[in-house]
PDB file of C-alpha atoms in Angstrom:
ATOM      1  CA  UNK A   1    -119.075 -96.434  95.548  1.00  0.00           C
ATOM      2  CA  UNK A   2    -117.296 -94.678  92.114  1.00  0.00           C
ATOM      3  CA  UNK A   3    -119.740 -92.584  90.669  1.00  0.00           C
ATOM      4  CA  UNK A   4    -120.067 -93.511  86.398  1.00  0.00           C
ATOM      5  CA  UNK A   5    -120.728 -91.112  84.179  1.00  0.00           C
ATOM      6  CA  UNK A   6    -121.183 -92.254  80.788  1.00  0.00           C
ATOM      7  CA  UNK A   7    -120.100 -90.203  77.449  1.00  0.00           C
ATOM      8  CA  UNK A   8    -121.470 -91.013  74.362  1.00  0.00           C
ATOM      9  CA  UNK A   9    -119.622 -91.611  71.093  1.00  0.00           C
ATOM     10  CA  UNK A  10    -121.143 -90.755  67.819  1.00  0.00           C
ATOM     11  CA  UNK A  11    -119.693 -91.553  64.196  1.00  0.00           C
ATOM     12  CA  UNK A  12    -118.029 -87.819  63.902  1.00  0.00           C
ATOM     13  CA  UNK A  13    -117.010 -87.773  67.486  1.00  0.00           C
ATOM     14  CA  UNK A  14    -113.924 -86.159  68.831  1.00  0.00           C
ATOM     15  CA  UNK A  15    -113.136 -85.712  72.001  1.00  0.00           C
ATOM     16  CA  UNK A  16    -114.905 -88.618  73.746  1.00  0.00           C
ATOM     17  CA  UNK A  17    -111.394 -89.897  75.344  1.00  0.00           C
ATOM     18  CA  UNK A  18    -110.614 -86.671  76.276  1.00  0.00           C
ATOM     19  CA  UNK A  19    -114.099 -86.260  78.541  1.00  0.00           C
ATOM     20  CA  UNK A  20    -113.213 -89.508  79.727  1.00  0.00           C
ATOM     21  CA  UNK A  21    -109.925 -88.314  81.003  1.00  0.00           C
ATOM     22  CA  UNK A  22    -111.812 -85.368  82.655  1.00  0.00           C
ATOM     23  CA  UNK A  23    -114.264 -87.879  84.502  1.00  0.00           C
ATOM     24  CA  UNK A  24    -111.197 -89.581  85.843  1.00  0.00           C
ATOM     25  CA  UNK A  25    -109.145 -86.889  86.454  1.00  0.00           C
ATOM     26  CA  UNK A  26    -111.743 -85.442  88.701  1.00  0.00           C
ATOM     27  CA  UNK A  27    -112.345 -89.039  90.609  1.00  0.00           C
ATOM     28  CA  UNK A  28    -115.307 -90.637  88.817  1.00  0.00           C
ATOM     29  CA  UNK A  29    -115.163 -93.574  86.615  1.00  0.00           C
ATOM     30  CA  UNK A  30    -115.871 -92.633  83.197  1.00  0.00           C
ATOM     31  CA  UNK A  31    -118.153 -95.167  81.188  1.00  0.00           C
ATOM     32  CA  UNK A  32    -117.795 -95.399  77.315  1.00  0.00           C
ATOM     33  CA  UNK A  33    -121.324 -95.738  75.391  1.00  0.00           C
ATOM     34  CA  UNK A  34    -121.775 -95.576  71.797  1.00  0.00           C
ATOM     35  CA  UNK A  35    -124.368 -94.521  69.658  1.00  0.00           C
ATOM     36  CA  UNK A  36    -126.074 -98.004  68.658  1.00  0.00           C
ATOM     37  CA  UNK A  37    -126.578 -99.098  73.065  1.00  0.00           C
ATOM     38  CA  UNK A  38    -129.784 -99.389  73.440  1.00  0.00           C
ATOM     39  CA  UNK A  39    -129.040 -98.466  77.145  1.00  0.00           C
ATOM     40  CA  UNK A  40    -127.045 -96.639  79.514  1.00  0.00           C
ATOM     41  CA  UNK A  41    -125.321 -98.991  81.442  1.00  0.00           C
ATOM     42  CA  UNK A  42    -127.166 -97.947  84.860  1.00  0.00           C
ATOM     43  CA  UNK A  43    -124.974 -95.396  84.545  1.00  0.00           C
ATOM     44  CA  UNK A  44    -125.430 -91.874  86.776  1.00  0.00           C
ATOM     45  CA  UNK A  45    -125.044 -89.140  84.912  1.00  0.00           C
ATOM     46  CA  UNK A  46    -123.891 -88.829  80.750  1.00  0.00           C
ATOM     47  CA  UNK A  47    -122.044 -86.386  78.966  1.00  0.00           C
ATOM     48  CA  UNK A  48    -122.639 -86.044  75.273  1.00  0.00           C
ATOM     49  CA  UNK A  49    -119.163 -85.012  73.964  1.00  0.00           C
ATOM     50  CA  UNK A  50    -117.929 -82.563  70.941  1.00  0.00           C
ATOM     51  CA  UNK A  51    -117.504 -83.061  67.386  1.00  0.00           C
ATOM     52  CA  UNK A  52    -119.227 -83.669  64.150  1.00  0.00           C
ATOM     53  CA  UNK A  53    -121.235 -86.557  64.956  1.00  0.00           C
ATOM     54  CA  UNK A  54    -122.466 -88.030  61.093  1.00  0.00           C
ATOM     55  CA  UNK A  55    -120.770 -85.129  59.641  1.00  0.00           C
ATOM     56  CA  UNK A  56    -122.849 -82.545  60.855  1.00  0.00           C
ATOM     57  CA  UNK A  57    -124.913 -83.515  57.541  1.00  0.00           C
ATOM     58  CA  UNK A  58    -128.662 -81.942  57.704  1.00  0.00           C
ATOM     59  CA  UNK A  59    -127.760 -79.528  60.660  1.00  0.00           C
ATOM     60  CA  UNK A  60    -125.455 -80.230  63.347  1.00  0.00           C
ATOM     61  CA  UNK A  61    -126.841 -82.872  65.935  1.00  0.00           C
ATOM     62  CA  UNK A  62    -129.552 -83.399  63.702  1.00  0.00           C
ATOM     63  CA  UNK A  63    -129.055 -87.382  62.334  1.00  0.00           C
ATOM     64  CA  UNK A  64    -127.257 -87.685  66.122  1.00  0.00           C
ATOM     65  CA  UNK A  65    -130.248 -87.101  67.647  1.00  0.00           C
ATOM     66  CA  UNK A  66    -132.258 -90.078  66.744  1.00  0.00           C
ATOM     67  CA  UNK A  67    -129.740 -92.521  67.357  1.00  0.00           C
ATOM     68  CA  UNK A  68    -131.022 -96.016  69.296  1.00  0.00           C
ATOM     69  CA  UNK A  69    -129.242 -94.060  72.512  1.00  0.00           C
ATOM     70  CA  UNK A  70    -131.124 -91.332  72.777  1.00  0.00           C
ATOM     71  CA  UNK A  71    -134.133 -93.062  73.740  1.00  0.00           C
ATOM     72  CA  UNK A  72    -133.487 -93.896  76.725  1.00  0.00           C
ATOM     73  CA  UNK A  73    -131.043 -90.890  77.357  1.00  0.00           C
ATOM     74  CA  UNK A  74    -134.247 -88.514  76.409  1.00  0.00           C
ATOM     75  CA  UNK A  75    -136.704 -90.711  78.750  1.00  0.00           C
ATOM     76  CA  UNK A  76    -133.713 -91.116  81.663  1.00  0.00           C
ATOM     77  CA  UNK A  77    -133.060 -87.390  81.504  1.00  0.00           C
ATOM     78  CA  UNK A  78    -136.436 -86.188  81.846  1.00  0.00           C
ATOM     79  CA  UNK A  79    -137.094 -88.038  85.146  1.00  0.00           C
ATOM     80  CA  UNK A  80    -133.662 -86.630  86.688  1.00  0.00           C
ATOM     81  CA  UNK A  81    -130.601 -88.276  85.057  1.00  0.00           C
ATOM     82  CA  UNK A  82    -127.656 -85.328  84.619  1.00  0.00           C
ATOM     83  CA  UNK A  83    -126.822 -84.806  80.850  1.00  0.00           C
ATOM     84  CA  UNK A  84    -124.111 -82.379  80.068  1.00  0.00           C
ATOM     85  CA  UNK A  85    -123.915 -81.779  76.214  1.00  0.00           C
ATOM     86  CA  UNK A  86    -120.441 -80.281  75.085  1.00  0.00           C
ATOM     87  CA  UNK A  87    -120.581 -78.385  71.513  1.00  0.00           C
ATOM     88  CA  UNK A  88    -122.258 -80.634  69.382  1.00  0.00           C
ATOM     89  CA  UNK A  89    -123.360 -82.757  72.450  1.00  0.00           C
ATOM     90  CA  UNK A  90    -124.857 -79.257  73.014  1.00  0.00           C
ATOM     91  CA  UNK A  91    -126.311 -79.088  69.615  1.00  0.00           C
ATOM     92  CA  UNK A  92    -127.478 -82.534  69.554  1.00  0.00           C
ATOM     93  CA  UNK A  93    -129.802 -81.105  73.232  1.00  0.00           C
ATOM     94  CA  UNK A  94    -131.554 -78.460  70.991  1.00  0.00           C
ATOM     95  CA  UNK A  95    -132.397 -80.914  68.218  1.00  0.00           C
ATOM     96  CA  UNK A  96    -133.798 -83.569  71.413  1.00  0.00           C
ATOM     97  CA  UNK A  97    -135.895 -80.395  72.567  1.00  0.00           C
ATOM     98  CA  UNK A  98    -133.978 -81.498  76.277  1.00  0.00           C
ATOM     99  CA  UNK A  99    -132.737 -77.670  75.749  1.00  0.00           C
ATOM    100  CA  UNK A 100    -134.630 -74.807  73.802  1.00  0.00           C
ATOM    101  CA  UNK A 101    -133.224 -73.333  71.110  1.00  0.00           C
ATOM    102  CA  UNK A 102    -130.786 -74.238  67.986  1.00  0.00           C
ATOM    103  CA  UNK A 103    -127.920 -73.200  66.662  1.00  0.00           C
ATOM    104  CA  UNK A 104    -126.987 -71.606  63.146  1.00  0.00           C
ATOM    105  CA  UNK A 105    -123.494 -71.296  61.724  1.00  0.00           C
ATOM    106  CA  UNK A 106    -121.459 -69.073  63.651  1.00  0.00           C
ATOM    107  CA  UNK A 107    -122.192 -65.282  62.125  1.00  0.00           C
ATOM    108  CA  UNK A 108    -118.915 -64.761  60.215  1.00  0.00           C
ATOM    109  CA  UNK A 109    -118.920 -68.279  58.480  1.00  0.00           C
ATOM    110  CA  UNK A 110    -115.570 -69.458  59.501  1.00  0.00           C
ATOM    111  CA  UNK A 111    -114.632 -72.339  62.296  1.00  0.00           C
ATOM    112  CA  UNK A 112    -113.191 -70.304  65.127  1.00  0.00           C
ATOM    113  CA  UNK A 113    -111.030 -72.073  67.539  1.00  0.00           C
ATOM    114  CA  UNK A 114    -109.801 -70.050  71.050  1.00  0.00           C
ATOM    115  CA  UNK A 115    -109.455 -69.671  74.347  1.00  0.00           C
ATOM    116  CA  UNK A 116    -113.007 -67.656  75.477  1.00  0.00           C
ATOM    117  CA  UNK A 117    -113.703 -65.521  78.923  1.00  0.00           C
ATOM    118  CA  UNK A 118    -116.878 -66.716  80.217  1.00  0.00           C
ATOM    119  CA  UNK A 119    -119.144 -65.896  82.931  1.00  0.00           C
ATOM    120  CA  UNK A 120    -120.858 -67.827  85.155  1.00  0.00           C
ATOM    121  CA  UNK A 121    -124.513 -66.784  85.356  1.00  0.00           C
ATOM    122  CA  UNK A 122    -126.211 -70.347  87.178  1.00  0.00           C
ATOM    123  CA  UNK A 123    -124.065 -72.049  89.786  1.00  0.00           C
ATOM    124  CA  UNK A 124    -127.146 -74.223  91.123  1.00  0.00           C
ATOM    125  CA  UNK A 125    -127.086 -76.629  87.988  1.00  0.00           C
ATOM    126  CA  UNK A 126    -126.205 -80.125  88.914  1.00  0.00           C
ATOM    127  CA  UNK A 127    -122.818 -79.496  86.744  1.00  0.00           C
ATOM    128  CA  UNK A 128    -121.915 -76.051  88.124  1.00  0.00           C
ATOM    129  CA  UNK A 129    -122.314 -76.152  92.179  1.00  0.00           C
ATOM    130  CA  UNK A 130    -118.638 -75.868  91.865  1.00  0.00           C
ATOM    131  CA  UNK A 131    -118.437 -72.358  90.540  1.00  0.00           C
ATOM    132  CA  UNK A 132    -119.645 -68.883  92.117  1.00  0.00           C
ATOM    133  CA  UNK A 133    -122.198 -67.026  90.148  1.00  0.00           C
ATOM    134  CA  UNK A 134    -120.498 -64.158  88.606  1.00  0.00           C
ATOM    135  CA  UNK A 135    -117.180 -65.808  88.701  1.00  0.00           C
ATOM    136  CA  UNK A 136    -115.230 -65.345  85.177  1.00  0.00           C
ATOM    137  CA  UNK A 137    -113.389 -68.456  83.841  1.00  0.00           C
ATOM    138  CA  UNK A 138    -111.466 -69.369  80.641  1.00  0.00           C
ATOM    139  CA  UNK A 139    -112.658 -72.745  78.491  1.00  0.00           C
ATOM    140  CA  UNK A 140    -111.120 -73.359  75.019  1.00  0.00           C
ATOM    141  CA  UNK A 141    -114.043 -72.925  72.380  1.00  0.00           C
ATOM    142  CA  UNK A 142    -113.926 -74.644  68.800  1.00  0.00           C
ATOM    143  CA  UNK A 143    -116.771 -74.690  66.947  1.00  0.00           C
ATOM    144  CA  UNK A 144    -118.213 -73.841  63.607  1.00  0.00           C
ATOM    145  CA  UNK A 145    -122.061 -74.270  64.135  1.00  0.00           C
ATOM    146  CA  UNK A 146    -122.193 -72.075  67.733  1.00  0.00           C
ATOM    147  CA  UNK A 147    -124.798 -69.136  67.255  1.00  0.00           C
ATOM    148  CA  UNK A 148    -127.318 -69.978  69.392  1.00  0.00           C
ATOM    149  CA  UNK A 149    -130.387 -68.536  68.391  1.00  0.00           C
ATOM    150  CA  UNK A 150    -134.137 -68.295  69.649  1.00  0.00           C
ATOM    151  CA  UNK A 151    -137.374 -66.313  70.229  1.00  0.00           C
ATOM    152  CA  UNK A 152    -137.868 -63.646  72.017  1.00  0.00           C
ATOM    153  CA  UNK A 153    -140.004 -65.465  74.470  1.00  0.00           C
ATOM    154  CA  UNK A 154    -137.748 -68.166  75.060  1.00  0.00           C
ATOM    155  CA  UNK A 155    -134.799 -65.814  75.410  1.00  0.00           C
ATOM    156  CA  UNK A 156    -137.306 -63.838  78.106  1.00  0.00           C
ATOM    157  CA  UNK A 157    -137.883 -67.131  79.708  1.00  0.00           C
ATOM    158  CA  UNK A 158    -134.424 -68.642  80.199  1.00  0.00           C
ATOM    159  CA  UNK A 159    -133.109 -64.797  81.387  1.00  0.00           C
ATOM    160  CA  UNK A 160    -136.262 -64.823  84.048  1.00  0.00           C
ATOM    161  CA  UNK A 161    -135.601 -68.468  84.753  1.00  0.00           C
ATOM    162  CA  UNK A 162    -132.055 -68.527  85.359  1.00  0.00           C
ATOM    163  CA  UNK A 163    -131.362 -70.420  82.837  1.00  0.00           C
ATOM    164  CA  UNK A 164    -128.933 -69.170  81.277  1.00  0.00           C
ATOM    165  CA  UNK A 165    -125.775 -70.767  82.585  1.00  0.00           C
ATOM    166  CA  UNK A 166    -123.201 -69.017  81.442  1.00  0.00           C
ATOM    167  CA  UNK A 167    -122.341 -65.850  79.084  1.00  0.00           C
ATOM    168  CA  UNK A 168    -119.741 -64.788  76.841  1.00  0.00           C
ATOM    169  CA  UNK A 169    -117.813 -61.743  77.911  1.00  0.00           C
ATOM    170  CA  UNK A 170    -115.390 -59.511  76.198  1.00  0.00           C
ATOM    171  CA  UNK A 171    -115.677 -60.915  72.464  1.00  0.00           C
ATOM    172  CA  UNK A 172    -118.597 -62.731  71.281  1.00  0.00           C
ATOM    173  CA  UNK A 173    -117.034 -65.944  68.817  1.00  0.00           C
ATOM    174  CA  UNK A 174    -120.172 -66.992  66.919  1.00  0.00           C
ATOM    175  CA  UNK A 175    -122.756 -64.283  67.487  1.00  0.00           C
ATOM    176  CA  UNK A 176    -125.242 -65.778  69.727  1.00  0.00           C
ATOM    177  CA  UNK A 177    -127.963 -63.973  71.263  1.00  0.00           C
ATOM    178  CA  UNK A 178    -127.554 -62.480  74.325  1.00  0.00           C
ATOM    179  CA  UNK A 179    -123.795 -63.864  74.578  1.00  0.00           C
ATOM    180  CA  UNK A 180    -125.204 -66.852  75.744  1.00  0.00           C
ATOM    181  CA  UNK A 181    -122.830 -69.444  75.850  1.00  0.00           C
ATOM    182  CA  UNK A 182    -124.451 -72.153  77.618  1.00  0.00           C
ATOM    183  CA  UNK A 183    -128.051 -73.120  79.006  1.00  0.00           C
ATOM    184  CA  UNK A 184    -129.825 -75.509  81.570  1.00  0.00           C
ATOM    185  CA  UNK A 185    -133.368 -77.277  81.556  1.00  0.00           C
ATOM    186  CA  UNK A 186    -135.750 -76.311  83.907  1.00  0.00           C
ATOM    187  CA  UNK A 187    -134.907 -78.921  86.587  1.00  0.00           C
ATOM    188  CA  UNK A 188    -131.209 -77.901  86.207  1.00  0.00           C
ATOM    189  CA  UNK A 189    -130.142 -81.510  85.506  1.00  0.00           C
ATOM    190  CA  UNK A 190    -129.338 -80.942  81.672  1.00  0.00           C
ATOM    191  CA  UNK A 191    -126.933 -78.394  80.750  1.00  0.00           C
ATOM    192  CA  UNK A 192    -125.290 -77.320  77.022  1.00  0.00           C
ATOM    193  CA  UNK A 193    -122.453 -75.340  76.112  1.00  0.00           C
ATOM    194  CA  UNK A 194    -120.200 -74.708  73.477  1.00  0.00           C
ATOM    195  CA  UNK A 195    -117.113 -74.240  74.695  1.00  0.00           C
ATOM    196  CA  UNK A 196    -115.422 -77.371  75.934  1.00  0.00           C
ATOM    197  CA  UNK A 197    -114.678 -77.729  79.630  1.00  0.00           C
ATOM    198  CA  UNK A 198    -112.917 -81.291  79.016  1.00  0.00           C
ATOM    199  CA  UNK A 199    -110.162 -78.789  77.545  1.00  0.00           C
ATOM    200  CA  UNK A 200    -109.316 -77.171  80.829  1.00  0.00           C
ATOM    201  CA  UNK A 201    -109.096 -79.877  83.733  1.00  0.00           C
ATOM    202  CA  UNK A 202    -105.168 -79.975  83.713  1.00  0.00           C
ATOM    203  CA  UNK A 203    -102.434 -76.979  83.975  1.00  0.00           C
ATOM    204  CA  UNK A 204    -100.299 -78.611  80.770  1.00  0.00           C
ATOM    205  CA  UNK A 205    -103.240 -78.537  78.168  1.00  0.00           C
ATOM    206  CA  UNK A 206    -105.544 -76.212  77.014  1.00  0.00           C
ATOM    207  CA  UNK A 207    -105.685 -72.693  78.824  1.00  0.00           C
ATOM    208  CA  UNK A 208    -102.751 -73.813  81.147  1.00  0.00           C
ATOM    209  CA  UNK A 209    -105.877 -73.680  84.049  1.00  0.00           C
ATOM    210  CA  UNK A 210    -108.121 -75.852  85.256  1.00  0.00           C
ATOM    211  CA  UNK A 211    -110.955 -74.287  85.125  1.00  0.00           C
ATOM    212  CA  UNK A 212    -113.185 -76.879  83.453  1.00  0.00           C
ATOM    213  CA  UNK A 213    -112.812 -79.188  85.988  1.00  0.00           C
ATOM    214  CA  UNK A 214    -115.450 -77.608  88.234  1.00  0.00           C
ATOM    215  CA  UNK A 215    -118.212 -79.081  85.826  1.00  0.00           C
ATOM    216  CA  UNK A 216    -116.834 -82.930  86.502  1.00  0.00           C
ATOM    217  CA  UNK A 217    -116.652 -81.997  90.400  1.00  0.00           C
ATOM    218  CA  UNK A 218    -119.897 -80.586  90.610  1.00  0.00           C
ATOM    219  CA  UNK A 219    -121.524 -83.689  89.147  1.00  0.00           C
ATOM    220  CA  UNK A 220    -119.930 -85.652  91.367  1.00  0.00           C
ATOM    221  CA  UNK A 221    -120.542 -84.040  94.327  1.00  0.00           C
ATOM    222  CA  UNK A 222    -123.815 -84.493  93.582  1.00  0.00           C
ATOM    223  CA  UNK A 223    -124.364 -87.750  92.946  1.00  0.00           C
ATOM    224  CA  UNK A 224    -122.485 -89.131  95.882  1.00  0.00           C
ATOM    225  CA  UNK A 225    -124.884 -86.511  98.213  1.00  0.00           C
ATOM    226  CA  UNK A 226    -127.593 -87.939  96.365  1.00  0.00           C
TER     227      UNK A 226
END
């Protein structure tokens, strides 16, 4: 049986078809669920895609985050379900409390938009058993709203944790702490990043590498192990 993974689009939302394409490109069906479904389809795993969902208005992820989908996203993905948030799918995770954290406007006020070196600090999440940990990989990044900030304890916590999935190296884009570029949940079934692996699943777009596709193999590896 096809796994389904569902991605979410918000008013503001951007690249919704192209995380579909990535689903399907790495051979899962990818299930389209907008912000008013009051359910998830029975689908297996979601993906809550980039963009400026409602404009970014308040803070980004902020009006997203109480949409009629996110109930039963919040109550799915604490018992298990795999939720990958994307930039402001990633945001949208902080302001759910699914991920600790926030994010602030990126340090030097401007949008920044490039291909970023990344390292791979967790490969035991449900949406990087694909990688290596320590492997170094290039994912476009685009993003305005990417400093991820938080306390000293909960920066502690995720390093001692392993939570911290993956870390900017060579240039920092939006001055987050630590370089952290992406995080997991506890469990390891809900991870957020900002850059955006849907960017990198096919040699003729984005880095001219696939090296996003990992994340879309990885979660279905898992789910038809399960």
């Amino acid at each position: 049986m096809t796994a389904r993974i569902g991605v979410v689009t918000f008013p503001g939302s951007l690249d919704d078809r192209d995380t579909q394409r990535a689903i399907r490109v790495a051979g899962a069906e990818p299930v389209a669920l907008w912000h008013k479904d009051k359910d998830l389809k029975q689908v297996d795993a979601v993906v809550l895609c980039g963009g400026f969902s409602y404009g970014d208005y308040l803070r980004a992820g902020a009006i997203a985050r109480f949409s009629p989908v996110m109930e039963p996203l919040l109550e799915q993905a604490k018992a298990g379900l795999p939720v990958l948030g994307i930039c402001n799918g990633f945001q949208i995770l902080t302001e759910a409390h699914l991920l600790p954290g926030t994010m602030l406007r990126n340090d030097h006020l401007h949008f920044i938009c490039r291909d970023q070196k990344l390292r791979v600090e967790n490969a035991e999440t449900s949406w990087t058993t694909d990688y290596t940990a320590g492997q170094e990989i290039h994912i476009p990044l685009k993003n305005n709203d990417g400093q991820y900030v938080a306390d000293a304890y909960t920066l502690d916590q995720l390093e001692a944790e392993g939570r911290v999935a993956f870390r900017y190296l060579d240039f920092n884009p939006n001055g987050s702490q630590r370089d952290i570029a992406g995080v997991s949940n506890a469990a390891g079934n809900v991870v957020g990043l900002m850059p955006h692996p849907e960017h990198a699943v096919e040699q003729l777009i984005g880095t001219g590498r696939t090296d996003g596709l990992p994340f879309f193999t990885s979660i279905l590896k898992k789910l038809v192990n399960a």
